[in-house]
Tab-separated table of C-alpha atoms in Angstrom:
chain	number	residue	atom	x	y	z
A	1	MET	CA	53.669	11.036	-115.528
A	2	LYS	CA	54.150	13.752	-112.981
A	3	LEU	CA	52.586	13.675	-109.757
A	4	SER	CA	52.370	16.239	-107.002
A	5	ASP	CA	54.612	16.063	-103.798
A	6	THR	CA	51.531	15.088	-101.998
A	7	ARG	CA	51.047	11.862	-103.793
A	8	ILE	CA	53.823	9.142	-102.960
A	9	LEU	CA	54.895	7.209	-105.866
A	10	LEU	CA	55.686	3.547	-105.281
A	11	GLY	CA	58.069	1.801	-108.276
A	12	LEU	CA	56.814	-1.524	-108.626
A	13	ILE	CA	59.001	-4.212	-110.138
A	14	VAL	CA	57.211	-7.701	-110.236
A	15	THR	CA	59.370	-10.484	-111.190
A	16	VAL	CA	56.693	-12.804	-112.787
A	17	SER	CA	57.749	-16.319	-113.505
A	18	ILE	CA	55.998	-18.406	-116.078
A	19	PHE	CA	53.237	-20.329	-114.213
A	20	GLN	CA	52.199	-24.069	-114.504
A	21	ILE	CA	50.208	-25.129	-117.627
A	22	GLY	CA	49.443	-28.678	-116.335
A	23	CYS	CA	46.044	-30.113	-116.833
A	24	ASN	CA	46.294	-33.402	-115.094
A	25	GLY	CA	44.647	-31.823	-111.883
A	26	SER	CA	47.556	-33.518	-109.662
A	27	ASN	CA	47.712	-30.142	-107.791
A	28	PRO	CA	44.259	-29.092	-106.078
A	29	PRO	CA	43.317	-25.449	-107.127
A	30	VAL	CA	43.441	-22.687	-104.714
A	31	ASP	CA	41.141	-19.558	-104.511
A	32	SER	CA	43.973	-17.242	-104.186
A	33	LEU	CA	47.723	-17.362	-103.751
A	34	GLU	CA	49.359	-14.825	-101.342
A	35	VAL	CA	52.960	-13.681	-101.949
A	36	GLN	CA	55.103	-11.837	-99.511
A	37	VAL	CA	57.360	-9.539	-101.304
A	38	GLU	CA	60.478	-7.212	-100.578
A	39	ILE	CA	59.759	-3.309	-100.554
A	40	LYS	CA	62.428	-0.931	-100.700
A	41	ALA	CA	62.118	2.948	-100.381
A	42	GLN	CA	63.463	4.881	-103.293
A	43	TRP	CA	63.864	8.792	-103.222
A	44	ASP	CA	63.519	11.543	-105.931
A	45	ASP	CA	66.767	13.460	-105.618
A	46	SER	CA	66.256	15.276	-108.681
A	47	GLY	CA	65.177	18.527	-107.055
A	48	SER	CA	67.071	21.155	-105.206
A	49	GLU	CA	70.897	20.750	-104.690
A	50	THR	CA	72.409	20.214	-101.184
A	51	ILE	CA	75.114	22.418	-100.091
A	52	ASP	CA	76.989	21.097	-97.215
A	53	PRO	CA	78.692	23.581	-94.742
A	54	ASP	CA	82.350	23.622	-94.218
A	55	SER	CA	82.120	22.132	-90.805
A	56	ILE	CA	79.205	20.651	-88.670
A	57	THR	CA	79.065	21.417	-84.772
A	58	PRO	CA	79.020	18.262	-82.878
A	59	GLU	CA	75.903	19.266	-80.877
A	60	PHE	CA	72.734	17.644	-80.293
A	61	HIS	CA	69.512	19.609	-79.565
A	62	LEU	CA	66.645	18.504	-77.156
A	63	LEU	CA	63.633	20.712	-77.622
A	64	TRP	CA	60.532	20.382	-75.462
A	65	ASP	CA	56.803	21.747	-76.119
A	66	GLN	CA	56.167	23.880	-73.103
A	67	SER	CA	52.616	24.878	-73.953
A	68	ILE	CA	50.468	24.666	-70.853
A	69	PRO	CA	48.162	21.751	-72.386
A	70	MET	CA	51.557	19.677	-72.179
A	71	GLY	CA	51.098	19.926	-68.169
A	72	GLY	CA	48.214	17.787	-68.498
A	73	TYR	CA	50.304	14.862	-68.643
A	74	VAL	CA	51.241	15.548	-64.942
A	75	HIS	CA	48.867	14.653	-62.185
A	76	ARG	CA	47.452	17.563	-60.369
A	77	THR	CA	47.942	16.351	-56.702
A	78	HIS	CA	50.500	13.775	-57.146
A	79	PRO	CA	53.759	15.204	-58.239
A	80	ASP	CA	55.558	11.775	-58.656
A	81	SER	CA	53.272	11.203	-61.807
A	82	GLN	CA	55.531	13.131	-63.810
A	83	ALA	CA	57.958	10.282	-63.639
A	84	VAL	CA	56.781	9.135	-67.364
A	85	LEU	CA	57.759	12.658	-68.773
A	86	LYS	CA	60.908	12.658	-66.833
A	87	SER	CA	61.636	8.970	-68.069
A	88	ILE	CA	61.290	10.338	-71.741
A	89	ASN	CA	63.561	12.953	-71.153
A	90	ASP	CA	66.114	10.743	-69.308
A	91	LEU	CA	65.875	8.029	-71.884
A	92	LEU	CA	66.451	10.141	-74.929
A	93	LYS	CA	69.470	11.376	-73.480
A	94	ARG	CA	70.458	7.734	-72.835
A	95	ALA	CA	69.604	6.740	-76.332
A	96	ARG	CA	71.644	9.432	-77.910
A	97	LEU	CA	74.743	8.359	-76.178
A	98	THR	CA	74.617	5.016	-77.993
A	99	THR	CA	75.004	6.967	-81.428
A	100	ASP	CA	77.327	8.892	-83.189
A	101	TYR	CA	75.307	11.941	-81.691
A	102	GLY	CA	76.718	11.097	-78.203
A	103	GLY	CA	80.257	10.038	-78.604
A	104	GLY	CA	83.624	11.904	-78.523
A	105	GLU	CA	83.182	15.634	-78.114
A	106	SER	CA	79.524	15.690	-78.956
A	107	SER	CA	77.371	17.997	-76.416
A	108	LEU	CA	73.941	18.164	-75.385
A	109	LYS	CA	71.753	21.458	-75.457
A	110	CYS	CA	68.276	21.641	-74.165
A	111	LEU	CA	65.669	24.217	-75.358
A	112	GLY	CA	62.001	25.013	-74.460
A	113	ILE	CA	59.528	25.972	-76.812
A	114	THR	CA	56.859	28.716	-75.918
A	115	ASN	CA	56.031	31.752	-77.978
A	116	SER	CA	59.772	31.865	-78.373
A	117	ILE	CA	62.773	29.404	-77.917
A	118	SER	CA	65.200	29.397	-74.993
A	119	SER	CA	67.501	27.552	-73.362
A	120	VAL	CA	66.334	24.977	-70.317
A	121	ASP	CA	68.144	22.979	-67.645
A	122	CYS	CA	68.817	19.288	-69.353
A	123	ASN	CA	67.673	17.936	-65.886
A	124	SER	CA	64.225	19.829	-65.456
A	125	ALA	CA	61.898	17.979	-63.233
A	126	MET	CA	59.033	17.990	-65.560
A	127	LEU	CA	56.609	19.369	-62.908
A	128	ARG	CA	53.493	21.131	-64.279
A	129	GLY	CA	55.111	24.277	-63.903
A	130	PHE	CA	57.693	23.710	-66.502
A	131	PHE	CA	54.892	23.675	-69.157
A	132	ASN	CA	53.732	27.434	-68.725
A	133	GLY	CA	53.595	28.638	-72.240
A	134	ASN	CA	50.354	30.393	-73.202
A	135	SER	CA	51.489	29.681	-76.673
A	136	SER	CA	53.766	27.081	-78.357
A	137	ARG	CA	55.428	28.072	-81.818
A	138	LEU	CA	56.057	24.411	-82.726
A	139	ASP	CA	56.297	25.776	-86.317
A	140	GLN	CA	59.348	27.965	-85.247
A	141	GLY	CA	60.555	24.753	-83.323
A	142	ILE	CA	60.584	22.752	-86.642
A	143	LYS	CA	62.018	25.829	-88.553
A	144	TYR	CA	64.790	25.811	-85.916
A	145	VAL	CA	65.572	22.425	-86.205
A	146	ILE	CA	65.556	22.430	-89.930
A	147	GLU	CA	67.709	25.523	-90.488
A	148	GLY	CA	70.233	24.104	-87.798
A	149	LEU	CA	70.706	20.937	-89.638
A	150	ILE	CA	71.130	22.396	-92.983
A	151	SER	CA	73.352	25.072	-91.726
A	152	GLY	CA	75.566	22.464	-89.594
A	153	THR	CA	74.778	24.368	-86.402
A	154	PHE	CA	73.996	21.057	-84.941
A	155	ARG	CA	74.233	17.429	-85.987
A	156	GLY	CA	70.840	16.140	-84.722
A	157	ALA	CA	67.863	17.125	-82.707
A	158	ALA	CA	64.748	15.560	-80.961
A	159	LEU	CA	61.522	17.349	-80.383
A	160	VAL	CA	58.923	16.247	-77.656
A	161	SER	CA	55.334	17.692	-78.180
A	162	ASP	CA	51.846	16.696	-78.995
A	163	LEU	CA	52.338	18.064	-82.572
A	164	ILE	CA	49.113	20.037	-82.390
A	165	ALA	CA	49.953	23.116	-84.213
A	166	THR	CA	47.474	25.569	-85.448
A	167	THR	CA	47.677	27.950	-88.699
A	168	ASP	CA	44.878	29.907	-90.475
A	169	ASP	CA	43.976	26.901	-92.521
A	170	VAL	CA	45.173	23.754	-90.723
A	171	ILE	CA	44.960	22.450	-87.202
A	172	GLY	CA	47.011	19.726	-85.864
A	173	ALA	CA	50.247	17.818	-87.201
A	174	ALA	CA	49.563	18.603	-90.922
A	175	ALA	CA	50.177	22.350	-89.969
A	176	LEU	CA	53.789	21.582	-89.545
A	177	LEU	CA	53.922	19.788	-92.949
A	178	PRO	CA	55.098	22.725	-95.103
A	179	TYR	CA	58.511	23.062	-93.540
A	180	PHE	CA	59.164	19.120	-94.245
A	181	LYS	CA	57.984	19.705	-97.870
A	182	ASN	CA	60.208	22.751	-98.372
A	183	PRO	CA	62.608	21.903	-101.244
A	184	ALA	CA	65.673	22.827	-99.354
A	185	ILE	CA	65.058	20.326	-96.601
A	186	ARG	CA	63.392	17.860	-98.968
A	187	ALA	CA	66.736	17.528	-100.891
A	188	TYR	CA	68.760	16.392	-97.820
A	189	TYR	CA	66.564	13.672	-96.835
A	190	ASN	CA	65.789	12.695	-100.397
A	191	SER	CA	69.509	12.338	-101.028
A	192	GLY	CA	70.098	10.420	-97.905
A	193	LYS	CA	71.928	13.165	-95.905
A	194	ILE	CA	69.510	13.873	-93.387
A	195	ASP	CA	67.166	11.112	-91.613
A	196	ILE	CA	63.811	11.300	-89.563
A	197	ALA	CA	62.030	9.169	-87.280
A	198	LEU	CA	58.958	9.482	-85.164
A	199	ILE	CA	57.796	7.656	-81.972
A	200	GLY	CA	54.364	8.074	-80.698
A	201	ILE	CA	53.487	7.420	-76.867
A	202	ARG	CA	50.026	7.216	-75.497
A	203	MET	CA	50.026	7.875	-71.722
A	204	ASP	CA	47.678	9.014	-69.042
A	205	TYR	CA	46.441	12.643	-69.394
A	206	TRP	CA	44.461	14.191	-66.281
A	207	GLY	CA	44.082	17.779	-68.193
A	208	VAL	CA	45.087	21.255	-66.788
A	209	ASN	CA	43.106	23.804	-64.708
A	210	MET	CA	42.551	26.281	-67.456
A	211	GLY	CA	39.160	27.888	-68.920
A	212	SER	CA	36.157	26.319	-67.222
A	213	CYS	CA	38.391	23.977	-65.210
A	214	GLN	CA	40.240	26.940	-63.717
A	215	THR	CA	38.669	26.352	-59.966
A	216	THR	CA	37.595	22.769	-60.588
A	217	PRO	CA	38.523	20.456	-57.673
A	218	GLY	CA	39.902	17.238	-57.929
A	219	HIS	CA	42.820	15.717	-59.975
A	220	LEU	CA	40.885	16.108	-63.330
A	221	GLY	CA	41.065	19.058	-65.620
A	222	CYS	CA	40.355	20.311	-69.039
A	223	GLU	CA	41.834	19.698	-72.340
A	224	PHE	CA	42.263	22.133	-75.210
A	225	ASP	CA	39.996	21.696	-78.375
A	226	ASP	CA	41.874	23.432	-81.116
A	227	PHE	CA	38.750	22.981	-83.329
A	228	GLN	CA	36.463	24.798	-80.963
A	229	ASN	CA	39.173	27.095	-79.559
A	230	ARG	CA	38.432	26.435	-75.891
A	231	TYR	CA	39.195	24.031	-73.184
A	232	ARG	CA	36.888	21.076	-72.275
A	233	PRO	CA	36.308	19.475	-69.088
A	234	LEU	CA	37.544	15.873	-69.018
A	235	ASP	CA	35.041	13.335	-67.660
A	236	ASN	CA	37.841	10.593	-67.173
A	237	VAL	CA	41.732	10.031	-67.547
A	238	VAL	CA	42.342	9.722	-71.301
A	239	GLN	CA	45.186	8.039	-73.108
A	240	ARG	CA	46.532	11.192	-75.117
A	241	PRO	CA	49.505	10.877	-77.505
A	242	ILE	CA	53.075	12.498	-76.926
A	243	TYR	CA	55.449	12.239	-79.695
A	244	VAL	CA	59.258	12.216	-80.176
A	245	LEU	CA	60.374	13.505	-83.457
A	246	ILE	CA	64.054	12.782	-84.068
A	247	MET	CA	66.004	14.289	-87.030
A	248	GLY	CA	69.646	14.313	-87.790
A	249	ARG	CA	72.649	14.170	-90.166
A	250	ARG	CA	73.753	11.074	-91.396
A	251	SER	CA	77.515	9.962	-90.827
A	252	GLU	CA	79.515	8.790	-93.505
A	253	GLY	CA	79.249	5.116	-93.871
A	254	LYS	CA	75.811	4.826	-92.730
A	255	THR	CA	72.570	3.832	-94.643
A	256	ARG	CA	68.911	4.371	-94.627
A	257	GLU	CA	68.527	1.333	-92.535
A	258	GLY	CA	71.327	1.983	-90.258
A	259	ASN	CA	72.117	5.444	-88.962
A	260	SER	CA	72.039	7.523	-85.943
A	261	VAL	CA	68.489	8.761	-86.108
A	262	THR	CA	66.985	5.115	-86.848
A	263	ASP	CA	69.327	3.737	-84.135
A	264	MET	CA	68.597	6.382	-81.509
A	265	ALA	CA	64.779	5.904	-82.137
A	266	SER	CA	64.865	2.246	-81.956
A	267	GLU	CA	66.917	2.457	-78.797
A	268	PHE	CA	64.464	4.814	-77.101
A	269	ALA	CA	61.368	3.022	-78.254
A	270	LYS	CA	62.674	-0.273	-76.831
A	271	SER	CA	63.442	1.475	-73.594
A	272	ILE	CA	59.872	3.378	-73.136
A	273	THR	CA	58.069	0.345	-74.244
A	274	SER	CA	59.643	-1.545	-71.216
A	275	GLN	CA	57.570	0.806	-68.925
A	276	GLY	CA	54.275	-0.938	-70.363
A	277	LEU	CA	53.424	2.113	-72.382
A	278	GLU	CA	51.557	1.914	-76.050
A	279	ILE	CA	54.117	3.335	-78.802
A	280	LYS	CA	54.266	3.543	-82.343
A	281	HIS	CA	57.683	3.844	-84.224
A	282	GLU	CA	58.494	4.643	-87.596
A	283	ALA	CA	61.733	5.749	-89.658
A	284	LEU	CA	60.032	8.021	-91.767
A	285	THR	CA	62.790	8.216	-94.286
A	286	GLN	CA	62.503	4.496	-94.695
A	287	GLY	CA	58.892	4.193	-95.303
A	288	PRO	CA	55.875	2.911	-93.554
A	289	LEU	CA	55.486	-0.882	-94.852
A	290	GLY	CA	58.436	-2.466	-92.657
A	291	GLY	CA	60.158	-3.843	-95.638
A	292	GLN	CA	57.503	-5.878	-96.707
A	293	ALA	CA	54.211	-5.928	-98.503
A	294	ARG	CA	51.447	-8.554	-99.273
A	295	PHE	CA	50.323	-9.119	-102.927
A	296	LEU	CA	47.519	-11.696	-103.652
A	297	TRP	CA	46.971	-13.653	-107.177
A	298	HIS	CA	43.451	-15.065	-107.821
A	299	PRO	CA	41.430	-15.832	-110.906
A	300	TYR	CA	39.258	-13.355	-112.555
A	301	ALA	CA	36.143	-15.281	-111.714
A	302	PRO	CA	37.365	-16.858	-108.488
A	303	THR	CA	34.278	-19.267	-108.156
A	304	GLY	CA	33.134	-22.271	-110.388
A	305	PHE	CA	34.814	-24.010	-113.105
A	306	GLN	CA	38.067	-22.674	-114.134
A	307	ASN	CA	39.732	-22.775	-117.417
A	308	VAL	CA	42.525	-20.845	-115.814
A	309	GLY	CA	43.236	-20.931	-112.333
A	310	LEU	CA	45.747	-21.247	-109.577
A	311	THR	CA	47.436	-24.037	-107.391
A	312	ALA	CA	49.716	-23.780	-104.630
A	313	GLU	CA	52.514	-24.164	-107.435
A	314	GLY	CA	51.277	-21.500	-109.974
A	315	TYR	CA	48.732	-21.251	-112.702
A	316	TYR	CA	46.926	-23.814	-114.962
A	317	CYS	CA	45.140	-23.602	-118.259
A	318	LYS	CA	42.631	-26.257	-119.502
A	319	ASP	CA	42.274	-24.748	-122.982
A	320	ASN	CA	43.954	-22.950	-125.657
A	321	GLU	CA	42.190	-19.623	-124.906
A	322	SER	CA	43.391	-16.578	-123.490
A	323	HIS	CA	42.134	-15.872	-119.806
A	324	ARG	CA	42.861	-13.485	-116.730
A	325	LEU	CA	44.276	-13.549	-113.572
A	326	VAL	CA	44.158	-10.610	-111.125
A	327	GLY	CA	46.600	-9.355	-108.531
A	328	GLY	CA	47.070	-6.674	-106.023
A	329	PHE	CA	48.428	-5.415	-102.717
A	330	MET	CA	46.431	-6.224	-99.828
A	331	ASP	CA	47.506	-3.144	-98.026
A	332	GLY	CA	44.457	-0.747	-98.838
A	333	GLY	CA	46.753	2.211	-99.076
A	334	LEU	CA	48.350	1.203	-101.998
A	335	SER	CA	47.096	2.212	-105.512
A	336	ILE	CA	48.429	1.271	-109.228
A	337	ILE	CA	49.141	4.295	-111.179
A	338	GLU	CA	50.892	2.732	-114.323
A	339	ILE	CA	51.610	-0.844	-115.147
A	340	GLU	CA	53.026	-2.779	-118.141
A	341	MET	CA	54.906	-6.084	-118.743
A	342	HIS	CA	58.506	-6.288	-119.789
A	343	GLY	CA	60.371	-9.126	-121.040
A	344	SER	CA	60.767	-11.682	-124.070
A	345	LEU	CA	57.957	-13.978	-123.685
A	346	GLU	CA	54.809	-12.561	-125.478
A	347	THR	CA	52.151	-14.795	-123.852
A	348	ILE	CA	51.441	-12.601	-120.810
A	349	THR	CA	50.157	-8.924	-120.981
A	350	ALA	CA	49.486	-6.752	-118.174
A	351	SER	CA	46.941	-3.729	-117.696
A	352	MET	CA	45.627	-1.802	-114.879
A	353	ASP	CA	41.736	-2.310	-113.767
A	354	ARG	CA	40.235	1.154	-114.300
A	355	ASP	CA	37.569	0.289	-111.648
A	356	ASN	CA	39.860	-0.694	-109.219
A	357	ALA	CA	43.239	1.231	-108.707
A	358	GLN	CA	44.631	-1.727	-106.378
A	359	GLN	CA	44.096	-4.257	-109.114
A	360	VAL	CA	46.281	-5.481	-112.087
A	361	ASP	CA	45.122	-7.838	-114.697
A	362	LEU	CA	47.285	-10.518	-116.445
A	363	GLU	CA	46.179	-11.856	-119.825
A	364	LEU	CA	47.397	-15.284	-120.294
A	365	ASN	CA	47.672	-16.683	-123.819
A	366	CYS	CA	47.496	-20.393	-123.127
A	367	ARG	CA	47.874	-21.380	-126.643
A	368	SER	CA	51.119	-19.445	-127.324
A	369	LEU	CA	52.829	-20.788	-123.814
A	370	ARG	CA	51.881	-24.373	-124.594
A	371	GLU	CA	53.627	-23.900	-128.079
A	372	LYS	CA	56.637	-22.509	-126.337
A	373	LEU	CA	56.908	-25.126	-123.786
A	374	ARG	CA	56.896	-27.756	-126.408
A	375	GLU	CA	59.571	-26.082	-128.641
A	376	ASP	CA	62.023	-25.416	-125.710
A	377	GLN	CA	60.911	-25.947	-122.205
A	378	LEU	CA	64.561	-24.909	-120.930
A	379	GLU	CA	64.423	-21.673	-122.577
A	380	VAL	CA	61.118	-21.001	-121.039
A	381	CYS	CA	62.348	-21.972	-117.682
A	382	TYR	CA	65.439	-20.129	-117.558
A	383	ASP	CA	65.486	-17.388	-120.277
A	384	SER	CA	61.990	-15.789	-120.340
A	385	GLN	CA	61.081	-14.212	-117.169
A	386	ASN	CA	59.212	-11.198	-117.373
A	387	LYS	CA	59.028	-8.026	-114.983
A	388	LEU	CA	55.701	-6.166	-114.222
A	389	VAL	CA	56.796	-2.705	-113.973
A	390	GLY	CA	54.673	-0.048	-112.580
A	391	SER	CA	53.982	3.062	-110.452
A	392	VAL	CA	51.971	2.687	-107.373
A	393	GLU	CA	50.921	5.768	-104.924
A	394	TYR	CA	50.795	5.063	-101.009
A	395	GLN	CA	48.382	7.331	-99.170
A	396	GLY	CA	47.451	4.547	-96.346
A	397	GLN	CA	47.983	5.208	-92.563
A	398	GLY	CA	49.259	1.621	-91.951
A	399	GLU	CA	49.923	1.201	-87.988
A	400	TRP	CA	49.108	4.807	-87.279
A	401	ALA	CA	45.424	4.603	-88.366
A	402	GLU	CA	44.236	4.513	-84.834
A	403	TRP	CA	46.391	7.587	-83.947
A	404	SER	CA	45.174	10.217	-86.582
A	405	SER	CA	41.865	11.892	-86.944
A	406	ASP	CA	40.301	14.858	-88.910
A	407	LEU	CA	38.442	16.059	-85.555
A	408	HIS	CA	39.165	16.640	-82.004
A	409	VAL	CA	39.280	12.983	-80.274
A	410	SER	CA	41.281	12.869	-76.970
A	411	ASN	CA	43.358	9.665	-77.972
A	412	LYS	CA	44.235	10.727	-81.347
A	413	THR	CA	46.045	13.634	-83.249
A	414	PRO	CA	44.487	15.607	-85.759
A	415	GLY	CA	46.223	15.462	-89.286
A	416	LEU	CA	48.844	12.820	-88.254
A	417	ALA	CA	48.205	11.030	-91.422
A	418	GLN	CA	48.678	13.747	-93.822
A	419	PHE	CA	51.915	14.803	-91.988
A	420	LEU	CA	53.431	11.259	-92.192
A	421	ASN	CA	52.407	10.863	-96.004
A	422	GLY	CA	53.922	14.078	-96.495
A	423	ILE	CA	57.363	13.171	-95.210
A	424	ARG	CA	57.658	9.372	-96.496
A	425	PRO	CA	59.458	8.448	-99.440
A	426	SER	CA	58.689	9.735	-103.006
A	427	HIS	CA	58.283	6.138	-104.090
A	428	TYR	CA	59.125	2.421	-103.407
A	429	GLU	CA	60.539	-0.502	-105.453
A	430	VAL	CA	58.977	-3.892	-104.843
A	431	ILE	CA	60.156	-7.254	-106.049
A	432	ILE	CA	58.090	-10.270	-105.847
A	433	GLU	CA	60.570	-13.004	-105.996
A	434	PRO	CA	60.253	-15.889	-106.348
A	435	ALA	CA	56.926	-15.660	-108.104
A	436	PRO	CA	54.769	-18.788	-108.226
A	437	PRO	CA	57.035	-21.284	-110.519
A	438	LEU	CA	56.239	-23.078	-113.380
A	439	ASN	CA	55.748	-26.673	-112.270
A	440	GLU	CA	57.518	-28.338	-115.253
A	441	CYS	CA	60.564	-26.080	-114.278
A	442	ALA	CA	60.681	-27.186	-110.606
A	443	GLY	CA	62.461	-30.235	-111.154
A	444	ASP	CA	65.345	-28.273	-113.123
A	445	SER	CA	65.774	-25.303	-110.740
């Protein structure tokens, strides 16, 4: 089955051990059984080939969005309020030094993005006057970073911006997504040669003196509404997001879990959090679920008398008929696309629930399993573990749900969810192990 690039497939491998068939009621029934599972990002690297340059310049480029609305993070009458922006600048430079991007002969180059890209002082004061661009070609900034990493012009880069870009059809972060979905760059982070991380920071925003706020007295100004293409007066100080997008080439011997991009992002996130700011942080080329997912089993009819049900140790049957257990991910962003059972024990079959894309049905043949237990308990316990194999789509927002919107909201970013899901891994591998064991095997394990 072929899915579009906007759908993120999750390869699911669930080790399903044989559950208890006891009928003595020694273990009290439970309504459901939650399992914590390991989740690993996988990548489809079957697309465009990567061509490595003969050499890679040991430089790191730091880019600042210099559009006028960015100046609203600086208080109008108290210049010291730019301290947070200055901290972002300083802490990024410091975090770089803790990685391969800052050692040896590596150098730093700083640039600003307005209607073009030009060099700026790496120690700029971050006053309102620094943010003087009537327009900000974030699309060209992203293109600059991607082309520079592919060509080897520099080894890594960080972009500081509100990620609000505009095209004819899209407003917000999603307008930048076509550059990340281009087969040329996707081949590099699919194959593990380029890593990407995003840090979001909510901070005080006082607005700017533009539009209807051009002559307004006081410390509050306007914020720009891209959807209405006008400046809107602020009634109060708002907590507006600003983002740091870090991209870079992976050094030899590094992994998806440990590389200069994720190390730099983690160091920066830790440092900026110490200032009491609300942040979110994700290594986009690892995946959004933090290495774990929650999976829940429960009887098909979860109330009343159960001929098949669950205890804290596994499942039980009280007759020789076939019965159903239901399993599913507790994260609402995960949808099961395909599912089937693999293994030698023909007592459990699996199917998708066509009415609920988050649910798996297990059909339990209690008679067959009882017979196999009588024939050879050890074989059932040790040689007949089955695997539930499937494909699952992730289109959730996870911890970023309160940061993304479809319209103009002061403390959210339009299109952020689409942006994140367009960069994340092509699929994941999930292993539920150990699954609820067969009680009659517990004493031998």
